[in-house]
Tab-separated table of C-alpha atoms and ligand atoms in Angstrom:
chain	number	residue	atom	x	y	z
W	1	MET	CA	10.933	8.353	-77.380
W	2	MET	CA	10.906	11.402	-74.812
W	3	GLN	CA	13.459	10.244	-71.846
W	4	ARG	CA	11.850	10.744	-68.663
W	5	THR	CA	12.616	9.690	-64.960
W	6	ALA	CA	9.437	8.529	-62.893
W	7	LYS	CA	8.877	10.054	-59.365
W	8	LEU	CA	8.953	7.063	-56.980
W	9	LEU	CA	7.019	8.173	-54.339
W	10	PRO	CA	5.706	6.010	-51.158
W	11	ALA	CA	1.675	5.790	-51.519
W	12	THR	CA	0.990	8.502	-48.765
W	13	ASP	CA	-2.002	10.961	-48.729
W	14	ASP	CA	0.004	13.720	-50.340
W	15	SER	CA	1.883	11.801	-52.821
W	16	ILE	CA	-1.792	10.257	-54.029
W	17	ARG	CA	-2.940	13.521	-54.416
W	18	GLU	CA	0.158	14.745	-56.274
W	19	ALA	CA	-0.384	11.868	-58.400
W	20	ALA	CA	-3.983	12.231	-59.171
W	21	ALA	CA	-3.366	15.561	-60.196
W	22	ALA	CA	-0.978	14.568	-62.713
W	23	LEU	CA	-3.445	11.881	-63.961
W	24	CYS	CA	-5.987	14.552	-64.432
W	25	ALA	CA	-3.008	16.437	-66.415
W	26	GLY	CA	-2.473	13.851	-68.913
W	27	LYS	CA	0.142	12.112	-66.935
W	28	LEU	CA	1.059	8.674	-66.536
W	29	VAL	CA	0.879	6.900	-63.022
W	30	ALA	CA	2.066	3.521	-62.265
W	31	PHE	CA	0.110	2.457	-58.761
W	32	PRO	CA	-0.324	-0.667	-56.573
W	33	THR	CA	-3.311	-2.708	-56.793
W	34	GLU	CA	-3.887	-5.861	-55.012
W	35	THR	CA	-3.670	-8.026	-58.025
W	36	VAL	CA	-0.091	-6.468	-60.036
W	37	TYR	CA	0.915	-2.784	-60.482
W	38	GLY	CA	-1.270	-0.923	-63.128
W	39	LEU	CA	0.353	1.710	-65.601
W	40	GLY	CA	-2.624	4.524	-65.199
W	41	GLY	CA	-3.897	6.955	-67.186
W	42	ASP	CA	-6.822	9.090	-67.634
W	43	ALA	CA	-9.444	6.773	-69.446
W	44	PHE	CA	-10.943	9.523	-70.853
W	45	ASN	CA	-7.892	11.412	-72.375
W	46	PRO	CA	-6.750	9.681	-75.945
W	47	ARG	CA	-3.375	11.452	-75.306
W	48	ALA	CA	-2.724	9.915	-71.985
W	49	LEU	CA	-4.012	6.362	-73.799
W	50	ALA	CA	-1.691	6.672	-76.702
W	51	ARG	CA	0.888	6.974	-74.598
W	52	ILE	CA	0.321	3.957	-72.218
W	53	PHE	CA	0.355	1.935	-75.406
W	54	GLU	CA	4.006	3.655	-76.585
W	55	ALA	CA	5.183	2.985	-72.881
W	56	LYS	CA	4.332	-0.815	-72.759
W	57	GLY	CA	5.284	-1.564	-76.365
W	58	ARG	CA	1.791	-2.844	-76.389
W	59	PRO	CA	-0.198	-3.383	-79.758
W	60	ARG	CA	-3.208	-1.187	-80.444
W	61	PHE	CA	-5.706	-4.431	-80.801
W	62	ASP	CA	-5.211	-5.144	-77.169
W	63	PRO	CA	-7.568	-3.337	-75.022
W	64	LEU	CA	-7.501	-1.637	-71.684
W	65	ILE	CA	-9.051	-2.721	-68.354
W	66	ILE	CA	-10.578	0.577	-66.971
W	67	HIS	CA	-10.471	1.163	-63.337
W	68	ILE	CA	-13.266	2.530	-61.287
W	69	ALA	CA	-13.622	3.285	-57.342
W	70	ALA	CA	-17.268	4.020	-57.527
W	71	LEU	CA	-20.371	2.467	-58.757
W	72	GLU	CA	-21.309	6.043	-60.374
W	73	ALA	CA	-18.258	5.890	-62.643
W	74	LEU	CA	-19.767	2.448	-64.054
W	75	GLY	CA	-22.790	4.349	-65.725
W	76	ARG	CA	-20.461	6.764	-67.284
W	77	ILE	CA	-18.344	3.816	-69.051
W	78	ALA	CA	-20.711	0.789	-69.449
W	79	ASP	CA	-24.172	0.617	-71.584
W	80	LEU	CA	-26.040	-0.885	-68.886
W	81	ARG	CA	-29.278	-0.598	-70.546
W	82	ALA	CA	-27.865	-2.391	-73.255
W	83	LEU	CA	-27.500	-5.537	-71.072
W	84	ASP	CA	-30.518	-7.930	-71.130
W	85	ALA	CA	-32.171	-8.740	-67.642
W	86	ALA	CA	-30.179	-12.287	-66.909
W	87	SER	CA	-27.103	-10.157	-67.669
W	88	ARG	CA	-27.857	-7.301	-65.795
W	89	ARG	CA	-28.534	-9.901	-62.747
W	90	ARG	CA	-25.599	-11.145	-62.987
W	91	LEU	CA	-23.731	-7.878	-62.861
W	92	ASP	CA	-25.563	-6.815	-60.173
W	93	ARG	CA	-24.796	-10.075	-57.810
W	94	LEU	CA	-20.877	-9.996	-59.005
W	95	ALA	CA	-20.432	-6.470	-58.325
W	96	SER	CA	-21.840	-6.519	-54.964
W	97	ALA	CA	-20.366	-10.015	-54.097
W	98	LEU	CA	-17.158	-9.495	-55.446
W	99	TRP	CA	-16.062	-5.498	-56.340
W	100	PRO	CA	-13.774	-4.350	-54.702
W	101	GLY	CA	-11.640	-7.055	-55.996
W	102	PRO	CA	-9.716	-8.747	-58.865
W	103	LEU	CA	-12.336	-9.345	-61.342
W	104	SER	CA	-12.778	-7.350	-64.659
W	105	LEU	CA	-15.788	-7.353	-66.158
W	106	ILE	CA	-16.801	-7.037	-70.055
W	107	LEU	CA	-19.812	-4.997	-70.640
W	108	PRO	CA	-21.046	-2.810	-73.535
W	109	LYS	CA	-19.464	0.468	-73.875
W	110	LEU	CA	-20.778	4.060	-74.132
W	111	PRO	CA	-19.485	6.099	-77.055
W	112	SER	CA	-18.060	8.511	-74.244
W	113	VAL	CA	-15.010	6.046	-73.812
W	114	PRO	CA	-12.513	6.621	-76.577
W	115	ASP	CA	-11.966	3.685	-78.957
W	116	LEU	CA	-8.125	3.759	-78.186
W	117	ALA	CA	-9.260	2.386	-74.674
W	118	THR	CA	-11.082	-0.429	-75.968
W	119	SER	CA	-9.153	-1.193	-79.421
W	120	GLY	CA	-12.299	-0.354	-81.578
W	121	LEU	CA	-14.532	-2.793	-79.543
W	122	PRO	CA	-17.999	-2.301	-78.740
W	123	THR	CA	-17.334	-3.389	-75.087
W	124	VAL	CA	-15.447	-2.435	-72.292
W	125	ALA	CA	-13.481	-4.048	-69.376
W	126	VAL	CA	-13.940	-2.634	-66.202
W	127	ARG	CA	-12.836	-3.569	-62.744
W	128	TRP	CA	-12.959	-1.777	-59.235
W	129	PRO	CA	-9.734	-2.470	-57.391
W	130	ALA	CA	-9.523	-3.371	-53.671
W	131	GLN	CA	-5.977	-1.861	-52.758
W	132	PRO	CA	-6.372	1.369	-50.948
W	133	ALA	CA	-4.048	3.543	-52.549
W	134	ALA	CA	-5.572	2.741	-55.854
W	135	ARG	CA	-9.076	3.503	-54.666
W	136	GLN	CA	-7.634	7.118	-53.147
W	137	LEU	CA	-5.834	7.634	-56.253
W	138	ILE	CA	-8.790	6.845	-58.689
W	139	LEU	CA	-11.549	8.645	-56.565
W	140	ARG	CA	-9.244	11.750	-56.867
W	141	SER	CA	-8.504	11.922	-60.556
W	142	THR	CA	-11.602	11.886	-62.905
W	143	GLY	CA	-12.863	8.621	-61.447
W	144	ALA	CA	-11.903	6.447	-64.285
W	145	VAL	CA	-8.663	5.164	-64.780
W	146	ALA	CA	-7.062	2.891	-67.864
W	147	ALA	CA	-4.650	0.925	-66.373
W	148	PRO	CA	-2.898	-2.290	-68.413
W	149	SER	CA	0.015	-4.019	-66.158
W	150	ALA	CA	2.845	-1.848	-65.648
W	151	ASN	CA	5.255	-4.229	-67.385
W	152	PRO	CA	6.867	-4.172	-71.165
W	153	PHE	CA	4.308	-5.503	-73.548
W	154	GLY	CA	4.670	-9.668	-73.079
W	155	GLY	CA	7.015	-9.754	-70.200
W	156	LEU	CA	6.392	-10.639	-66.396
W	157	SER	CA	4.043	-8.798	-64.825
W	158	PRO	CA	5.201	-6.422	-61.718
W	159	THR	CA	4.416	-7.102	-57.995
W	160	ARG	CA	6.402	-4.441	-56.682
W	161	ALA	CA	7.170	-0.730	-57.433
W	162	GLU	CA	10.833	-1.722	-58.283
W	163	HIS	CA	9.733	-4.355	-60.916
W	164	VAL	CA	8.022	-1.014	-62.704
W	165	ARG	CA	11.026	1.426	-61.910
W	166	ASP	CA	13.326	-1.314	-63.474
W	167	SER	CA	11.334	-1.982	-66.625
W	168	LEU	CA	9.637	1.311	-67.290
W	169	GLY	CA	11.158	4.009	-64.939
W	170	ASP	CA	12.148	6.038	-67.880
W	171	ARG	CA	9.141	6.315	-69.923
W	172	ILE	CA	6.443	7.120	-67.436
W	173	ASP	CA	5.905	9.990	-64.843
W	174	TYR	CA	4.981	8.788	-61.340
W	175	ILE	CA	5.249	5.300	-59.773
W	176	LEU	CA	3.765	4.972	-56.117
W	177	ASP	CA	4.967	2.432	-53.780
W	178	GLY	CA	2.542	0.442	-52.257
W	179	GLY	CA	4.400	-2.731	-51.159
W	180	PRO	CA	4.115	-6.249	-52.714
W	181	SER	CA	0.670	-7.183	-54.555
W	182	ALA	CA	-1.134	-9.323	-52.103
W	183	VAL	CA	-2.993	-11.781	-54.942
W	184	GLY	CA	0.028	-11.573	-57.150
W	185	LEU	CA	-1.844	-12.511	-60.451
W	186	GLU	CA	-4.368	-10.274	-62.497
W	187	SER	CA	-7.863	-9.909	-62.507
W	188	THR	CA	-10.172	-12.710	-63.398
W	189	VAL	CA	-11.580	-11.223	-66.993
W	190	LEU	CA	-15.253	-12.405	-67.141
W	191	ASP	CA	-17.242	-11.545	-70.490
W	192	LEU	CA	-20.914	-10.472	-69.532
W	193	ALA	CA	-21.814	-8.640	-72.843
W	194	THR	CA	-22.599	-11.246	-75.030
W	195	GLY	CA	-25.320	-13.365	-73.284
W	196	ALA	CA	-23.440	-16.714	-71.433
W	197	PRO	CA	-21.044	-15.407	-69.223
W	198	ARG	CA	-17.331	-16.857	-69.965
W	199	ILE	CA	-14.195	-16.347	-68.753
W	200	LEU	CA	-11.693	-14.781	-71.059
W	201	ARG	CA	-8.790	-14.689	-68.347
W	202	PRO	CA	-8.106	-16.786	-65.331
W	203	GLY	CA	-7.068	-14.627	-62.585
W	204	GLY	CA	-7.544	-13.425	-58.764
W	205	VAL	CA	-11.079	-14.663	-58.489
W	206	SER	CA	-11.436	-18.493	-59.123
W	207	ARG	CA	-13.916	-19.889	-61.213
W	208	GLU	CA	-15.402	-21.701	-58.340
W	209	GLN	CA	-16.115	-18.557	-56.652
W	210	ILE	CA	-17.922	-17.115	-59.586
W	211	GLU	CA	-19.845	-20.049	-59.958
W	212	ALA	CA	-21.233	-20.049	-56.569
W	213	ILE	CA	-22.655	-16.271	-57.267
W	214	ILE	CA	-24.045	-16.944	-61.064
W	215	GLY	CA	-23.950	-20.586	-61.797
W	216	PRO	CA	-21.989	-22.536	-64.233
W	217	VAL	CA	-19.412	-20.470	-66.305
W	218	PRO	CA	-17.553	-22.146	-69.245
W	219	ALA	CA	-13.897	-21.131	-69.633
W	220	GLY	CA	-14.588	-19.376	-72.571
W	221	ILE	CA	-10.311	-20.086	-73.549
W	222	THR	CA	-8.832	-18.070	-76.285
W	223	GLY	CA	-7.329	-19.338	-79.685
W	224	THR	CA	-4.947	-17.047	-81.736
W	225	GLY	CA	-5.950	-15.241	-84.780
W	226	PRO	CA	-8.567	-13.102	-85.734
W	227	GLY	CA	-11.644	-13.178	-83.291
W	228	LEU	CA	-9.752	-13.451	-80.465
W	229	GLN	CA	-12.330	-13.531	-77.330
W	230	SER	CA	-9.712	-11.590	-75.256
W	231	PRO	CA	-7.326	-10.397	-77.684
W	232	GLY	CA	-4.649	-9.600	-74.923
W	233	GLN	CA	-4.458	-13.212	-74.436
W	234	LEU	CA	-1.871	-14.346	-76.605
W	235	PRO	CA	-0.163	-17.751	-76.356
W	236	SER	CA	3.309	-16.052	-75.306
W	237	HIS	CA	2.855	-14.015	-72.331
W	238	TYR	CA	3.900	-13.206	-68.814
W	239	ALA	CA	7.445	-14.265	-70.129
W	240	PRO	CA	10.515	-13.795	-68.371
W	241	ALA	CA	13.828	-13.352	-70.375
W	242	THR	CA	15.018	-16.794	-69.194
W	243	ARG	CA	13.714	-19.801	-71.377
W	244	LEU	CA	11.141	-21.626	-68.913
W	245	GLU	CA	9.590	-24.799	-69.109
W	246	ALA	CA	6.123	-25.776	-67.516
W	247	CYS	CA	5.815	-29.089	-66.530
W	248	GLU	CA	2.833	-31.521	-65.046
W	249	ARG	CA	4.195	-32.655	-61.482
W	250	GLU	CA	4.630	-36.120	-62.280
W	251	ALA	CA	7.009	-35.384	-65.304
W	252	MET	CA	8.650	-32.760	-63.214
W	253	LEU	CA	9.744	-35.045	-60.438
W	254	SER	CA	11.480	-37.413	-63.164
W	255	LEU	CA	13.877	-34.397	-64.574
W	256	PRO	CA	17.489	-35.197	-63.632
W	257	GLU	CA	19.502	-32.215	-62.427
W	258	ARG	CA	21.626	-30.207	-64.720
W	259	PRO	CA	24.184	-27.462	-63.950
W	260	GLY	CA	23.099	-23.795	-63.926
W	261	GLU	CA	19.391	-24.932	-64.554
W	262	GLY	CA	16.657	-23.395	-62.020
W	263	TRP	CA	13.464	-25.088	-60.443
W	264	LEU	CA	10.592	-23.670	-59.534
W	265	PHE	CA	8.242	-26.143	-57.220
W	266	PHE	CA	4.590	-25.581	-56.420
W	267	SER	CA	5.145	-27.271	-52.911
W	268	GLY	CA	7.580	-28.228	-50.524
W	269	ALA	CA	6.454	-31.704	-51.225
W	270	SER	CA	7.122	-31.674	-54.672
W	271	ARG	CA	10.702	-30.219	-54.125
W	272	ASP	CA	11.582	-33.030	-51.417
W	273	THR	CA	10.193	-36.002	-53.629
W	274	TRP	CA	12.356	-34.336	-56.468
W	275	LEU	CA	15.469	-34.311	-54.316
W	276	GLY	CA	14.849	-37.863	-53.098
W	277	ASN	CA	14.955	-38.803	-56.514
W	278	LEU	CA	18.088	-37.454	-57.360
W	279	ALA	CA	21.276	-39.655	-57.087
W	280	GLY	CA	24.291	-39.030	-54.774
W	281	ASP	CA	24.819	-35.441	-53.635
W	282	LYS	CA	23.617	-33.821	-56.680
W	283	GLY	CA	20.620	-32.256	-54.688
W	284	GLY	CA	23.781	-30.573	-52.847
W	285	ALA	CA	24.718	-28.842	-55.923
W	286	ALA	CA	21.061	-27.860	-56.744
W	287	ILE	CA	20.290	-26.109	-53.530
W	288	ASP	CA	20.730	-22.820	-54.565
W	289	ARG	CA	18.792	-22.936	-57.787
W	290	LEU	CA	15.647	-24.333	-56.194
W	291	TRP	CA	12.469	-22.033	-55.594
W	292	THR	CA	9.223	-23.098	-53.924
W	293	LEU	CA	6.030	-21.141	-54.339
W	294	SER	CA	4.435	-22.489	-51.383
W	295	GLU	CA	5.665	-24.837	-48.766
W	296	ALA	CA	2.384	-26.286	-47.913
W	297	GLY	CA	1.095	-25.985	-51.605
W	298	ASN	CA	-1.332	-23.109	-51.056
W	299	PRO	CA	-2.315	-21.815	-54.260
W	300	ALA	CA	-3.013	-18.400	-53.091
W	301	GLU	CA	0.124	-18.206	-51.502
W	302	ALA	CA	1.895	-19.680	-54.540
W	303	ALA	CA	-0.014	-17.058	-56.575
W	304	ALA	CA	0.864	-14.305	-54.325
W	305	ARG	CA	4.734	-15.166	-54.756
W	306	LEU	CA	4.509	-16.390	-58.538
W	307	PHE	CA	5.802	-13.015	-60.221
W	308	GLN	CA	8.508	-11.931	-57.567
W	309	THR	CA	9.904	-15.415	-57.639
W	310	LEU	CA	10.208	-15.438	-61.549
W	311	HIS	CA	11.393	-11.709	-61.284
W	312	GLU	CA	14.287	-13.248	-58.856
W	313	MET	CA	15.171	-16.431	-61.023
W	314	ASP	CA	15.453	-14.166	-64.350
W	315	GLU	CA	18.302	-12.157	-62.517
W	316	ARG	CA	20.226	-15.313	-61.356
W	317	GLY	CA	21.567	-15.987	-65.122
W	318	LEU	CA	20.103	-19.501	-65.459
W	319	SER	CA	19.806	-21.346	-68.545
W	320	CYS	CA	16.348	-22.913	-67.856
W	321	ILE	CA	13.671	-22.417	-65.547
W	322	HIS	CA	11.945	-25.708	-65.349
W	323	ALA	CA	8.315	-24.756	-63.342
W	324	GLU	CA	5.864	-27.081	-61.878
W	325	LEU	CA	2.233	-26.887	-62.885
W	326	PRO	CA	-0.030	-26.784	-59.915
W	327	PRO	CA	-3.513	-28.565	-59.663
W	328	GLU	CA	-6.748	-26.645	-61.428
W	329	ALA	CA	-8.427	-26.065	-58.524
W	330	GLY	CA	-8.857	-22.465	-57.189
W	331	LEU	CA	-6.022	-20.005	-58.357
W	332	GLY	CA	-4.369	-23.139	-59.346
W	333	ALA	CA	-5.740	-22.610	-63.196
W	334	ALA	CA	-4.692	-18.900	-63.316
W	335	ILE	CA	-0.934	-20.394	-61.948
W	336	ARG	CA	-1.206	-22.647	-64.718
W	337	ASP	CA	-2.444	-20.563	-67.417
W	338	ARG	CA	0.692	-17.566	-66.698
W	339	LEU	CA	3.138	-20.568	-66.487
W	340	LEU	CA	2.139	-22.105	-69.758
W	341	ARG	CA	2.114	-18.733	-71.168
W	342	ALA	CA	5.552	-17.957	-70.005
W	343	GLY	CA	6.972	-20.835	-71.354
W	344	LYS	CA	5.734	-20.226	-74.919
W	345	ARG	CA	8.252	-18.486	-77.169
W	346	GLY	CA	7.734	-15.970	-79.677
V	401	TXA	O1	-5.569	-7.392	-62.853
V	401	TXA	C1	-5.505	-6.569	-63.790
V	401	TXA	O2	-6.361	-6.722	-64.305
V	401	TXA	C2	-4.179	-5.397	-63.913
V	401	TXA	C3	-4.551	-4.446	-63.042
V	401	TXA	C4	-3.672	-3.609	-62.925
V	401	TXA	O3	-5.879	-4.082	-62.655
V	401	TXA	N1	-4.469	-5.122	-65.167
V	401	TXA	C5	-4.043	-6.272	-66.368
V	401	TXA	O4	-4.304	-5.293	-67.478
V	401	TXA	O5	-3.643	-6.828	-66.485
V	401	TXA	P1	-3.959	-5.989	-69.088
V	401	TXA	O6	-3.963	-4.853	-69.697
V	401	TXA	O7	-2.644	-6.421	-68.627
V	401	TXA	O8	-4.744	-6.883	-69.364
V	401	TXA	C6	-6.117	-6.807	-69.832
V	401	TXA	C7	-6.647	-7.766	-70.378
V	401	TXA	C8	-6.037	-8.523	-71.862
V	401	TXA	O9	-6.086	-9.683	-71.846
V	401	TXA	C9	-7.324	-7.817	-72.697
V	401	TXA	O10	-7.267	-8.227	-73.738
V	401	TXA	C10	-8.582	-7.985	-71.779
V	401	TXA	O11	-8.329	-7.709	-70.524
V	401	TXA	N2	-9.496	-6.947	-72.330
V	401	TXA	C11	-9.609	-5.547	-71.939
V	401	TXA	N3	-10.866	-5.321	-72.601
V	401	TXA	C12	-11.668	-5.894	-73.198
V	401	TXA	C13	-12.675	-6.396	-74.156
V	401	TXA	N4	-13.255	-5.169	-74.493
V	401	TXA	N5	-13.132	-7.617	-74.477
V	401	TXA	C14	-12.288	-8.660	-74.048
V	401	TXA	N6	-10.961	-8.734	-73.174
V	401	TXA	C15	-10.719	-7.274	-72.776
V	402	MG	MG1	-0.536	-7.500	-68.898
């Protein structure tokens, strides 16, 4: 693979213009979104798409999300006439309520979208991100930017420009720095192409939010092997280099402290209860190996800090990370999904 060093630029007007021109020329640009940083390439350029797969080490069977910043672009990507009336209504309602935002919709694909983007599927994932620099970048390029999360395949997702620089900096052309991602978890992937809507990946929009708009939606969760509903949702994913063990709260609270192990609590209350359960001064010894996602146990705050915290823990040379699973409600479902996959090996 050719070595290059990405140009790391603050996401100002001038650098967005420069990066948009580079996208149009087939180059790869990592850019901030409110969920995680994306690794962008022109969605209509098969060579750029091939380079995305190569830079990430991503298997070709795992399709990309195409990012737009205007409804007009949706009509150039998705075959809206192929939707039945009920699905069309759901699309209209969801798009007007939740776009721009952390929601990706699976829709029938138009032939103009290269098969490489969709891994040969008859459907395409589309998202309209809210982050202002992302919107400007998309509008100034071809209006359709294919972008997976900007991390090597299977690893921790990037929520800061430095995460991208440290993992992909020698394989891509530009990194736009727009500061930390506000939501911190990937978009929710919702299938609207096959009749009854299904959530293929829990993410930054909760199931409760979606159901308030279109009624009951089952989580169509993903198995393994042929016929995966969302080909990228492999059992092991979002994983730090350090071994991670995801734990329900009750089980976590009774685990003993051991030297060298790290502790990731969902709330301050869980951490304090665990510390209270330890004998003698064991808590004192553990104090610099404790992390808490949200003092108040707020799922949105915890989501925003999840990947940054795992990146930090990963740099500490811990022998193991014990991670508390939050309750299912709201964004808790997506945090649980990421921690459970982070804990699977191979
Ligand atoms: O928040 C996000 O979605 C971020 C930012 C950059 O927008 N992107 C992201 O992309 O998470 P990626 O490639 O890491 O995840 C895309 C997910 C995968 O699980 C993939 O299998 C699924 O979307 N997907 C894409 N196209 C699909 C399709 N046609 N049918 C089913 N699943 C699809
Ligand atoms: Mg990803």
